[in-house]
Tab-separated table of C-alpha atoms (C1' of nucleotides) in Angstrom:
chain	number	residue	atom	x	y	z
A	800	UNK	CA	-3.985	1.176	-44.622
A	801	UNK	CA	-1.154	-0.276	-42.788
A	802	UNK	CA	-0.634	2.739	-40.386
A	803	UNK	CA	-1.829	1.510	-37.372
A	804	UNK	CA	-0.146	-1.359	-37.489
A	805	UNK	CA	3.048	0.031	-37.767
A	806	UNK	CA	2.249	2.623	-35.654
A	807	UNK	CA	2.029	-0.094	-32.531
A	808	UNK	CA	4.736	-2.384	-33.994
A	809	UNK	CA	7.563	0.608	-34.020
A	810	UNK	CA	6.296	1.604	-30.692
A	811	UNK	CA	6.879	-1.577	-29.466
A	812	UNK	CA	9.960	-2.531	-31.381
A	813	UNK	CA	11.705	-0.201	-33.920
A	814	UNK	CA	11.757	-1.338	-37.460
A	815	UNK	CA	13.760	0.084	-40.752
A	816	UNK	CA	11.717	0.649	-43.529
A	817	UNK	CA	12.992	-2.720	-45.523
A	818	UNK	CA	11.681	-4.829	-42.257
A	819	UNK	CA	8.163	-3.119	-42.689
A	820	UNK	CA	8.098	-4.076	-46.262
A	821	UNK	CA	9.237	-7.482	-45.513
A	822	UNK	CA	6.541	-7.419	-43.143
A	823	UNK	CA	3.665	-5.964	-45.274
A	824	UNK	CA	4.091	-8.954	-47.995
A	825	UNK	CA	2.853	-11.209	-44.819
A	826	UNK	CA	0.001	-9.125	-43.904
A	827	UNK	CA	-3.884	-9.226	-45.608
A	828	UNK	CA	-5.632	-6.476	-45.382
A	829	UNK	CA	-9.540	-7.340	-44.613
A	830	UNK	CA	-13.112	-5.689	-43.804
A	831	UNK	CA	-15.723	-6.479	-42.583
A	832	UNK	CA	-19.337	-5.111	-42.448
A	833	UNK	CA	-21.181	-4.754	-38.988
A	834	UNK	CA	-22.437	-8.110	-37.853
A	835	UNK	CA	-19.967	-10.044	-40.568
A	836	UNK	CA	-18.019	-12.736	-39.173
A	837	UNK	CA	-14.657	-12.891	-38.842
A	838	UNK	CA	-14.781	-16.153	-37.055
A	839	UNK	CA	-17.616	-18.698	-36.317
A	840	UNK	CA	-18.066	-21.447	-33.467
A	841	UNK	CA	-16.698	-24.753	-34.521
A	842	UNK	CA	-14.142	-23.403	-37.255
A	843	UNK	CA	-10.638	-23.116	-37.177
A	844	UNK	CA	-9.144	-20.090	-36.337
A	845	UNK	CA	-6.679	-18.899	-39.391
A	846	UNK	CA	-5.047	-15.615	-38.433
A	847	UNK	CA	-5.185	-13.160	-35.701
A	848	UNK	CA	-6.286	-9.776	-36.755
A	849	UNK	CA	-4.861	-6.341	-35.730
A	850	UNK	CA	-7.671	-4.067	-35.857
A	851	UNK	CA	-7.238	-0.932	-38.267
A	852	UNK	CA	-10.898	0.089	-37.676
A	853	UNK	CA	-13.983	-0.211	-36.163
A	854	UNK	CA	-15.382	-2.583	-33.300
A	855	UNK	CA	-15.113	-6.443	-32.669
A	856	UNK	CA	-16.536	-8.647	-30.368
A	857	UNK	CA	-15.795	-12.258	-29.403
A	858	UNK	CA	-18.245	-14.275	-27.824
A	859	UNK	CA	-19.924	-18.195	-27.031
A	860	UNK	CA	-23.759	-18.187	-27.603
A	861	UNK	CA	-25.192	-20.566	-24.649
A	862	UNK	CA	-28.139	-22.672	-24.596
A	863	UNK	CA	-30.946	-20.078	-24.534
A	864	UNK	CA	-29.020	-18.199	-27.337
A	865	UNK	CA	-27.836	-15.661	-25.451
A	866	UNK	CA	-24.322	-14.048	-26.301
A	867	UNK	CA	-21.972	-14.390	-23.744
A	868	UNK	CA	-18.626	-11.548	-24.596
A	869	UNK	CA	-15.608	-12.577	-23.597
A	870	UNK	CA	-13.507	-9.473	-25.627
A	871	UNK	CA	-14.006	-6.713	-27.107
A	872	UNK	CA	-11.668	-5.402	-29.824
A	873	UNK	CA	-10.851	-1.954	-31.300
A	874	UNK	CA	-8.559	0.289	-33.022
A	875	UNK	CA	-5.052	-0.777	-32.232
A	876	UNK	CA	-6.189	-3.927	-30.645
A	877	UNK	CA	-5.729	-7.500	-31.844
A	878	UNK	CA	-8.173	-10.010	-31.835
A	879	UNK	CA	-8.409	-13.806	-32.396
A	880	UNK	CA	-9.223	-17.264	-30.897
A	881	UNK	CA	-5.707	-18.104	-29.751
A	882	UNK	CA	-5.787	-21.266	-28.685
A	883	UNK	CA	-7.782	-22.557	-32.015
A	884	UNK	CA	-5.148	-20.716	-33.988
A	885	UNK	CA	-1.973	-22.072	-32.123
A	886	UNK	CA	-3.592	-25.630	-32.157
A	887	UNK	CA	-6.106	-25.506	-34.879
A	888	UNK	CA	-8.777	-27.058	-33.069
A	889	UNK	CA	-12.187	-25.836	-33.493
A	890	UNK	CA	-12.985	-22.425	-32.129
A	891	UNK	CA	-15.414	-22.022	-28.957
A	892	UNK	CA	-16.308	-19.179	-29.606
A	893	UNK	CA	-17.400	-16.591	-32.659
A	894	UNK	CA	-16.037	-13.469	-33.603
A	895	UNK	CA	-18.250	-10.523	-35.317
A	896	UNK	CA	-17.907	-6.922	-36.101
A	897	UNK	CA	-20.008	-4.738	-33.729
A	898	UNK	CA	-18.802	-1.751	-36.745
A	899	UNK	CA	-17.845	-1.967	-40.258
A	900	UNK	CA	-13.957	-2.960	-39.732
A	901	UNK	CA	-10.708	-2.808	-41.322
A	902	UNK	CA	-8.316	-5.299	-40.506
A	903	UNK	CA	-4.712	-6.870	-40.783
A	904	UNK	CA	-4.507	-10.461	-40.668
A	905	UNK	CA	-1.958	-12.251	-40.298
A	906	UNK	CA	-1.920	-16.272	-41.008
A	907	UNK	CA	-0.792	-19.062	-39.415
A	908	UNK	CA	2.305	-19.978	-41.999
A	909	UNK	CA	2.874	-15.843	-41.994
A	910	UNK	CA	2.893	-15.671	-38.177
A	911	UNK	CA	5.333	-18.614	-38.422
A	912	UNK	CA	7.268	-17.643	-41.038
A	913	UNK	CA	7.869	-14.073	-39.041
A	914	UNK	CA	8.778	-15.675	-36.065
A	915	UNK	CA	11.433	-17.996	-37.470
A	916	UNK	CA	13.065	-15.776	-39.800
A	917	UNK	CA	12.764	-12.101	-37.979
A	918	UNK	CA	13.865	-11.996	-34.144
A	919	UNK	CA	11.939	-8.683	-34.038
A	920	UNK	CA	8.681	-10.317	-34.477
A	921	UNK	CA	9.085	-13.048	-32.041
A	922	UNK	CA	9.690	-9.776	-29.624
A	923	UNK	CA	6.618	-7.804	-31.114
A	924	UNK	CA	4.402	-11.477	-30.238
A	925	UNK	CA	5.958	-11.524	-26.765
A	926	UNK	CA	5.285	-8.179	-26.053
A	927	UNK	CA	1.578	-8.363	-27.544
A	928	UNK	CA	0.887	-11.366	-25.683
A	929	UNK	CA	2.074	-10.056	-22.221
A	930	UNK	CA	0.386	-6.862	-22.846
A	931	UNK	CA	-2.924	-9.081	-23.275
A	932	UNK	CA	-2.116	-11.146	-20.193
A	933	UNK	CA	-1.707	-8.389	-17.442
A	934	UNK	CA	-5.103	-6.618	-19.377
A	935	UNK	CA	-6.232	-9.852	-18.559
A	936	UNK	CA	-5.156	-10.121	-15.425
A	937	UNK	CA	-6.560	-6.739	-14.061
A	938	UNK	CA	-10.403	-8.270	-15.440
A	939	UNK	CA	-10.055	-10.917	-13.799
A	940	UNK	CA	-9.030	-9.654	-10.201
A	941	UNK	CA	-11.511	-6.850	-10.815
A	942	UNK	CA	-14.505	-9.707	-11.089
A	943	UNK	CA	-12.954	-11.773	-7.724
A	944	UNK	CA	-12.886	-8.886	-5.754
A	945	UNK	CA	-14.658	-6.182	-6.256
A	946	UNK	CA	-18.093	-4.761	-6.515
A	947	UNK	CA	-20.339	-4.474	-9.320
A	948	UNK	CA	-20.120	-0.689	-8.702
A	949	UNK	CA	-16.523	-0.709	-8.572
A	950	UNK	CA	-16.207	-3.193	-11.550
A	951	UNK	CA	-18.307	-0.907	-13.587
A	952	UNK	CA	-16.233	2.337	-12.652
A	953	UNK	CA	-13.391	0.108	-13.663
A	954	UNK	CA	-14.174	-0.696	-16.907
A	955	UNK	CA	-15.498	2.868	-18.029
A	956	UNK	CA	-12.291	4.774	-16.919
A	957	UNK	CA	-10.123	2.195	-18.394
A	958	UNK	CA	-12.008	1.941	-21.800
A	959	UNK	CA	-14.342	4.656	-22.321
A	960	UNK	CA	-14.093	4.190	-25.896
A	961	UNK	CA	-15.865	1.131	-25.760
A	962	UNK	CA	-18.553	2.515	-23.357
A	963	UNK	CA	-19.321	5.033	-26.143
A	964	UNK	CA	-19.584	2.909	-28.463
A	965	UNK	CA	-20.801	-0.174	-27.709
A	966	UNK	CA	-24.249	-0.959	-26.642
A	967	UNK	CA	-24.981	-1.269	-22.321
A	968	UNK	CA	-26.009	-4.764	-22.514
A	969	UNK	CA	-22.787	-6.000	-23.923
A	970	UNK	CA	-20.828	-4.459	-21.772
A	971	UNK	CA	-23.215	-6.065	-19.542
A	972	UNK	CA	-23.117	-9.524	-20.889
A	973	UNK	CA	-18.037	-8.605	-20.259
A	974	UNK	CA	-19.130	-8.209	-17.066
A	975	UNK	CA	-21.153	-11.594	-16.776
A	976	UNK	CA	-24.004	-9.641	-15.424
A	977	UNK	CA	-27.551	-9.252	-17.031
A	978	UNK	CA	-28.830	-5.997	-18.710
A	979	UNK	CA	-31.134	-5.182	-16.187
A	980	UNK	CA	-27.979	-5.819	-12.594
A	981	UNK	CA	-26.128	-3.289	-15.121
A	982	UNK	CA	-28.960	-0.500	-15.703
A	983	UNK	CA	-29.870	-0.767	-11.858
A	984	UNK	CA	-25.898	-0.514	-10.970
A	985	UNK	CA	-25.430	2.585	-13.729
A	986	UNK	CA	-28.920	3.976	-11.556
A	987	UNK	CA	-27.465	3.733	-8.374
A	988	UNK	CA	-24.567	5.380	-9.340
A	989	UNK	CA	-26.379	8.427	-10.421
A	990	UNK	CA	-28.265	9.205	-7.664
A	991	UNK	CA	-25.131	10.032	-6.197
B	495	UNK	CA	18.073	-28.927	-7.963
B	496	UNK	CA	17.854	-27.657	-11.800
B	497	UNK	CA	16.106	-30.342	-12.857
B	498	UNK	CA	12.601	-29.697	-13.715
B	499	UNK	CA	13.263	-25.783	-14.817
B	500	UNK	CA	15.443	-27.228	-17.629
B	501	UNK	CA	13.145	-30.360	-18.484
B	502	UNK	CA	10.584	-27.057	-18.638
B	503	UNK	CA	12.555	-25.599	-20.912
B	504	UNK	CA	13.735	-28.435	-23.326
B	505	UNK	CA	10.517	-29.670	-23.949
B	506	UNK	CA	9.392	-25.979	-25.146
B	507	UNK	CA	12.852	-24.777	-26.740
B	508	UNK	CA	15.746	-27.529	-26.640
B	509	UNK	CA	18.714	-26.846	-25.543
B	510	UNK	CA	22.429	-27.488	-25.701
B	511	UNK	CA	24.495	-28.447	-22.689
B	512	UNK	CA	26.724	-25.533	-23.256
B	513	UNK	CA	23.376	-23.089	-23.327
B	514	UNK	CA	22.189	-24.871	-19.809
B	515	UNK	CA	25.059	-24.105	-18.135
B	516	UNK	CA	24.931	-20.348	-19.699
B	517	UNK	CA	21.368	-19.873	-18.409
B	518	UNK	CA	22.562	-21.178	-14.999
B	519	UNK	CA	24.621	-18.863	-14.156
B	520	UNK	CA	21.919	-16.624	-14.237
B	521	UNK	CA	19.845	-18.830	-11.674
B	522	UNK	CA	19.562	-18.227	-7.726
B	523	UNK	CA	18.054	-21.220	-6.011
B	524	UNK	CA	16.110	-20.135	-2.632
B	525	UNK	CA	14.279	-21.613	-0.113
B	526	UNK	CA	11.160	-20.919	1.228
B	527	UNK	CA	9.635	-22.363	4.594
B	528	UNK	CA	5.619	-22.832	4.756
B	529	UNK	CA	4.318	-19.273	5.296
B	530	UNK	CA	7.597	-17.449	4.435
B	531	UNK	CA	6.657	-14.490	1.550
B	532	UNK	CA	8.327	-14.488	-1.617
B	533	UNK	CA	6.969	-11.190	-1.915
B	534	UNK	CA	5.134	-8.355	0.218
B	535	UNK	CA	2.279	-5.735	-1.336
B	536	UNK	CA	3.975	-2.483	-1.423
B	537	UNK	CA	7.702	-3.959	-2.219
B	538	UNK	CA	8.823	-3.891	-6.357
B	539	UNK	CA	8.259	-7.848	-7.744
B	540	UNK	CA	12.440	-8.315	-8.082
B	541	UNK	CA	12.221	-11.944	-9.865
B	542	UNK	CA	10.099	-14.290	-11.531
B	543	UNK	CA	10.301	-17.696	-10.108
B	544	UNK	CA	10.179	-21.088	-10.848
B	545	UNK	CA	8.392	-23.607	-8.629
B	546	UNK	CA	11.201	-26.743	-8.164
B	547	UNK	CA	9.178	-28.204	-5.747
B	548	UNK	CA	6.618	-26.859	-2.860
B	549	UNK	CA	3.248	-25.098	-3.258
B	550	UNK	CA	2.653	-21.204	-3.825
B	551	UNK	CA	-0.124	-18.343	-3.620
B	552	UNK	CA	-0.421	-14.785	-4.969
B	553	UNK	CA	-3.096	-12.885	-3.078
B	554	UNK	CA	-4.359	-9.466	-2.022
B	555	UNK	CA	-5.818	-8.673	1.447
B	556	UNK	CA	-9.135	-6.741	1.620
B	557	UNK	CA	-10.232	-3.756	4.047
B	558	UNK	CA	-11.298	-7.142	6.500
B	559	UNK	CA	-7.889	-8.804	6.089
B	560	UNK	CA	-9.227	-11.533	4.013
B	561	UNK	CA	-7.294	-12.893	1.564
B	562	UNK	CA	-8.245	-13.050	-1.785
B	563	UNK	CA	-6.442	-15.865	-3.902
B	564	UNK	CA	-5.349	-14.912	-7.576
B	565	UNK	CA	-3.210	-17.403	-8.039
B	566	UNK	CA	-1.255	-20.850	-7.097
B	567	UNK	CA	1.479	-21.732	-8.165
B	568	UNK	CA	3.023	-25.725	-7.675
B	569	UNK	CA	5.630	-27.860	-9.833
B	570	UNK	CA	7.157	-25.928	-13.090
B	571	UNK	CA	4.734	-23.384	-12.659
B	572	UNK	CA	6.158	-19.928	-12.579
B	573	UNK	CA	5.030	-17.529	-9.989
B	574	UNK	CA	5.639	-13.537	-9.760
B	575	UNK	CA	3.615	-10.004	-9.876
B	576	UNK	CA	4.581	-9.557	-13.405
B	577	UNK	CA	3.431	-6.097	-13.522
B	578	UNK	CA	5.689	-4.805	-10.907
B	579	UNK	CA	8.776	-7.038	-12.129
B	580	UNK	CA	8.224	-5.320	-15.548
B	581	UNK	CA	7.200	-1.643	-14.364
B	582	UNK	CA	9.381	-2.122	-11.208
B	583	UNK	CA	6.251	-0.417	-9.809
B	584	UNK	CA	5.164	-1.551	-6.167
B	585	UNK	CA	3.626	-4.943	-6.011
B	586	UNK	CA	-0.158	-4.818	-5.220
B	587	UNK	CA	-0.024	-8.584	-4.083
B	588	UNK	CA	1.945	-10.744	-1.679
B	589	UNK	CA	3.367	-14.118	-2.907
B	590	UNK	CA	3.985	-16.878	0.361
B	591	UNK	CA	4.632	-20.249	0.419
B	592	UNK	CA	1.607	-22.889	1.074
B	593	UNK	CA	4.206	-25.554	1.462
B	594	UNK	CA	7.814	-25.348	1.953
B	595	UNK	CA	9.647	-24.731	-1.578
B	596	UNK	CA	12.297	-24.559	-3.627
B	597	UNK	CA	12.281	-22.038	-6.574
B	598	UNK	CA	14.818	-21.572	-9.276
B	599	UNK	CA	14.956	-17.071	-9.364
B	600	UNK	CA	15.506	-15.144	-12.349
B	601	UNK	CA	16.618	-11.711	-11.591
B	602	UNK	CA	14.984	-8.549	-13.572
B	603	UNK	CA	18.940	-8.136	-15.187
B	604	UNK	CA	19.313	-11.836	-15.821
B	605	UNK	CA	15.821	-11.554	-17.305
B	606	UNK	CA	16.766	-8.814	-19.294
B	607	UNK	CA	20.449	-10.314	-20.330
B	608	UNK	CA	18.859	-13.600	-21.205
B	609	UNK	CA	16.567	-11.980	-23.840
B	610	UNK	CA	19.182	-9.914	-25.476
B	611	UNK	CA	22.033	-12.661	-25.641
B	612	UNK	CA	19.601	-15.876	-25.920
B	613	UNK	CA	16.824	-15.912	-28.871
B	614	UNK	CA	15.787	-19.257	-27.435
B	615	UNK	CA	15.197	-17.613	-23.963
B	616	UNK	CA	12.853	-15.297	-25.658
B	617	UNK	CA	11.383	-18.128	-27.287
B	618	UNK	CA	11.068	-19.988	-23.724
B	619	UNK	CA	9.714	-16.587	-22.672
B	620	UNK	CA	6.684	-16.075	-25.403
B	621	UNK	CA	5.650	-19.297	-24.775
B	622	UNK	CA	5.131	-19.121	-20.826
B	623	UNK	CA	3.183	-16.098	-21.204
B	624	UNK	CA	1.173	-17.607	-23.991
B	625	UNK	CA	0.633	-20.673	-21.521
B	626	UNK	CA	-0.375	-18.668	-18.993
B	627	UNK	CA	-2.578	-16.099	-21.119
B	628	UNK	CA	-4.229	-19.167	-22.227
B	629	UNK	CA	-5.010	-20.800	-18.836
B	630	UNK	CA	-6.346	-17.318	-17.566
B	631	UNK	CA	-8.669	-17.268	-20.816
B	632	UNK	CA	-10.292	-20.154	-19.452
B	633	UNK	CA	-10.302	-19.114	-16.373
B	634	UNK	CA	-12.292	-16.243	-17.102
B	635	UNK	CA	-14.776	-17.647	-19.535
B	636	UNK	CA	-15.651	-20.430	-16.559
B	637	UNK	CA	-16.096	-17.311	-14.334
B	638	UNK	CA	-17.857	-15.868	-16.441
B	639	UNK	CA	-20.634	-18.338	-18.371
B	640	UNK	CA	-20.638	-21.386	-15.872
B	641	UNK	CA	-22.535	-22.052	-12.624
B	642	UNK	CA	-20.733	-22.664	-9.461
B	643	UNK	CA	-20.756	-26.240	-9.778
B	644	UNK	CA	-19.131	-26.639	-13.003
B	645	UNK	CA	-16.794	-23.933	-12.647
B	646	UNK	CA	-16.070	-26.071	-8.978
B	647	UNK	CA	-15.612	-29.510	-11.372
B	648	UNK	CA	-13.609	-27.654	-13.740
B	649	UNK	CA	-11.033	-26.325	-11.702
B	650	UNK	CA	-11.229	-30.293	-10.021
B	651	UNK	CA	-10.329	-31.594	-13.356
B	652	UNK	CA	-7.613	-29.440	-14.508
B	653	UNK	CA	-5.821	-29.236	-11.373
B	654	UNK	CA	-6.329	-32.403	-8.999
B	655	UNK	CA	-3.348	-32.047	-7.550
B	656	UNK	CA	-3.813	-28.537	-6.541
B	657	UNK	CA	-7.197	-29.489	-4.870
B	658	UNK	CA	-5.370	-32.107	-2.588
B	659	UNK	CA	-3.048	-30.002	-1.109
B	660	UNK	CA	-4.681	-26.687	-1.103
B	661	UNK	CA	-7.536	-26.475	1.815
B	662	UNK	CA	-10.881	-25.648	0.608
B	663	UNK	CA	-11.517	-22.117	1.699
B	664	UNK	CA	-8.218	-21.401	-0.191
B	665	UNK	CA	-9.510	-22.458	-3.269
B	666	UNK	CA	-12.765	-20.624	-3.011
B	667	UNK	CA	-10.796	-17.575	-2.544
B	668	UNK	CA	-9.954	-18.365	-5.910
B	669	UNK	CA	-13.373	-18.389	-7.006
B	670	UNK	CA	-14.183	-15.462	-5.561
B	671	UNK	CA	-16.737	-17.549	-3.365
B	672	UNK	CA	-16.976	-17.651	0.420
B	673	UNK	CA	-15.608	-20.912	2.288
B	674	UNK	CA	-19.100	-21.870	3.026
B	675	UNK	CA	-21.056	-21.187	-0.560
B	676	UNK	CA	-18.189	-23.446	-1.986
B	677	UNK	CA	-18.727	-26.181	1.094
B	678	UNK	CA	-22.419	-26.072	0.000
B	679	UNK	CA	-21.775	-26.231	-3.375
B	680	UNK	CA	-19.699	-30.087	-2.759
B	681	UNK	CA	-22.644	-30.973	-1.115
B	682	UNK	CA	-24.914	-30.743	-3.780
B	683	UNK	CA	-22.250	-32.510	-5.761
B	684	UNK	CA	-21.590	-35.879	-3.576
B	685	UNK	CA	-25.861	-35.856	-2.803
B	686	UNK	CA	-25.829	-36.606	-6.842
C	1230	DT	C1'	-0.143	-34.537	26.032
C	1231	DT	C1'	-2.743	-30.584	26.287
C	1232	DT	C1'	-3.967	-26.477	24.267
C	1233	DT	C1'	-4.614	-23.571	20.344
C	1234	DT	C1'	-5.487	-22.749	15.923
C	1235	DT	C1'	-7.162	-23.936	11.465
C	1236	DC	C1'	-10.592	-25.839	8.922
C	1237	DA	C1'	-15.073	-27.598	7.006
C	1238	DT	C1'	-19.736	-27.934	7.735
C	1239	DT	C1'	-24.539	-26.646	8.846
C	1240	DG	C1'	-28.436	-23.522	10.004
C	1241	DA	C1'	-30.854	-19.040	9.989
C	1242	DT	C1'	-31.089	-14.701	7.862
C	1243	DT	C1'	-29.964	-10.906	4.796
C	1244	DT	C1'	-28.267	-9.132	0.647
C	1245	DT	C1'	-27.385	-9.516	-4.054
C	1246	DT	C1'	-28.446	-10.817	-8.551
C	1247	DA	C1'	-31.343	-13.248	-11.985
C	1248	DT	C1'	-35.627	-13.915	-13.992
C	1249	DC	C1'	-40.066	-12.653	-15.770
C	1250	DA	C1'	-42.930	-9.101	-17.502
C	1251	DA	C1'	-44.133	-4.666	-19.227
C	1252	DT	C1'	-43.209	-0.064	-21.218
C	1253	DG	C1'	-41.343	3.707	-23.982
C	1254	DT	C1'	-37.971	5.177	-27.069
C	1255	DA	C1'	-34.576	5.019	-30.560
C	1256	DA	C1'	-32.778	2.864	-34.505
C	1257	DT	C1'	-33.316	0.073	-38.513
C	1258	DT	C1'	-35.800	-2.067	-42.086
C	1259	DT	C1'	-39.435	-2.352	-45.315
D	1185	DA	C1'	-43.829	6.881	-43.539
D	1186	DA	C1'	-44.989	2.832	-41.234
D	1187	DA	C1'	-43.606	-1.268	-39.181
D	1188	DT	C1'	-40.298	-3.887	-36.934
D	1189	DT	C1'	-36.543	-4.675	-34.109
D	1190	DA	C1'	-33.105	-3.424	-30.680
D	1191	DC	C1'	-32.346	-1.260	-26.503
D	1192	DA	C1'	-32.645	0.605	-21.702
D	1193	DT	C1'	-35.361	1.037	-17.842
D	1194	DT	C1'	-38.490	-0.223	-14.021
D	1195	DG	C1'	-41.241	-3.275	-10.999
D	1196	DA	C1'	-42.350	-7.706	-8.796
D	1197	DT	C1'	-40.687	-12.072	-7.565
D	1198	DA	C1'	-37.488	-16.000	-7.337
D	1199	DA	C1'	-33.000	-17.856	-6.891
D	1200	DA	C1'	-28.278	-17.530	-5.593
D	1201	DA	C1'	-24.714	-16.224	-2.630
D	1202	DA	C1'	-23.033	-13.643	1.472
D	1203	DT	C1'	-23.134	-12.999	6.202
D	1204	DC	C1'	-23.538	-14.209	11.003
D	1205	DA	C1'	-23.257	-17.737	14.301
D	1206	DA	C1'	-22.247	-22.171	16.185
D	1207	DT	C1'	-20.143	-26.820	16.231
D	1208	DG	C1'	-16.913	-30.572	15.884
D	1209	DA	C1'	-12.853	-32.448	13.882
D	1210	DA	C1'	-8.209	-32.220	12.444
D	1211	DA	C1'	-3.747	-30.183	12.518
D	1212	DA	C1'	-0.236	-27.528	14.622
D	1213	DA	C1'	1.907	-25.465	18.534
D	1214	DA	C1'	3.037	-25.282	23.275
DNA sequence: TTTTTTCATTGATTTTTATCAATGTAATTT
DNA sequence: AAATTACATTGATAAAAATCAATGAAAAAA
């Protein structure tokens, strides 16, 4: 149940087995059914959630109800709002499982009780939260400055996990592009 | 010359005077003159930097030699290609100065030494990157869901200062947008 | 000061992408 | 098993943004 987790956190920083039970008394083990929310629009968010199994998505709906991704999440991945969690102001945006899930959460007064009282967690955060920034980073350059093509390239060799599993027009919708730019992109690149 | 790195610092993680003048030691102060490159595409990212004073820009240059803004950096913002100062892999962007500046360096061993012998460096540390993971979030969702004009607005509002030194086509590098679509875009804007 | 260079704007045109609409298929629900 | 819903594709058209070209003003360099 906790594998995973442990998995990443010893690959990232080393623990001995009394830190991971330590640990484990801060963690709650969750799942979710496909299409369950693990966070909605306008609530706060509570915990960030390390992804045991199955397939997340976070995402704003806009006016004309369309979804609008703005992560997806998987095995091994975390997922959460963080600003509504480090602030606890209403979330922007909604969080749902694409695939029945298993997850870790961790809460707000468990992520702060980790950080004060074991140095090795502040490092696993840091180390998390860089990790997401230069994943970040790469998106974003990747949307300034190149082409769809190239974007779409892009995001299949760097997660073809997701592609498999997740339907086109969300991975559409990451790439701020309709359904239809996608398909005729994915066409073009076929005829090749 | 210290100043606003360690009012940075205090007001995230306070400090003794005993632990400022530890952390300085591991501080080089440069210089840059307007145009001068912190960093060059191709060389390893050697130090992060903090902005004392002065105006600066990450960018890559395209097949065309156009440049295409990732980032600015201005006033206790930190500036660096964090990817290569972690991997010590070849920088894919150059970093130049806008403005002439003053920066406050922090070497990839003081980096390192600071973490190990300083909690509240780390501390200091996680909460940058969470800063900046944040900022990039909303970056990326304004790319992403928003038209032109309110992404244009946006970026107005959240960093005036930036759009009063910065010329224009600079910052619609930064949008990904040519110099004229943005120029057309402000017209609409001031006709309202 | 004079000369260059950088910069922002505007117009005309082309290219790219979104929108609207329709179709067939696969997946899910009843 | 039948009906419904979700999904991907294709075509026609509209809207958005890029490109090419030219101009004048401001800033920097000579």
């Amino acid at each position: 149940m906790y594998e995973l987790f442990f998995q990443n956190f010893n690959k990232k920083v080393p623990l001995t087995t009394s830190e991971e039970e330590q640990i484990k008394r801060y963690l709650t083990p969750k799942k979710l059914r496909k299409k369950q929310y693990l966070l909605q629009e306008g609530d706060v968010c509570k915990s960030i959630a390390f992804i045991e199994k199955g397939a997340l998505k976070a995402y704003s709906v806009d006016e004309n109800g369309n979804e609008r991704i703005i992560q997806f999440g998987v095995e091994g991945w975390v997922i959460s709002d963080l600003y509504s969690f480090l602030t606890s102001e209403p979330a922007t945006y909604n969080i749902d499982a694409i695939e029945d899930a298993e997850l870790m959460l961790i809460s707000k007064s468990a992520h702060e009780a980790l950080l004060q009282h074991l140095p090795k967690y502040e490092t696993f955060t840091r180390l998390n939260i860089t990790g997401a920034y230069l994943a970040m980073q790469r998106r974003l350059t990747s949307i300034i400055s190149s082409s769809l093509e190239e974007r779409y390239v892009n995001f299949t060799t760097l997660y073809p996990e997701i592609v498999q599993r997740v339907p086109q027009h969300m991975i559409a919708s990451y790439m701020g592009l309709t359904p239809e730019t996608l398909s005729r992109v994915r066409q073009k690149m076929i005829r090749k």
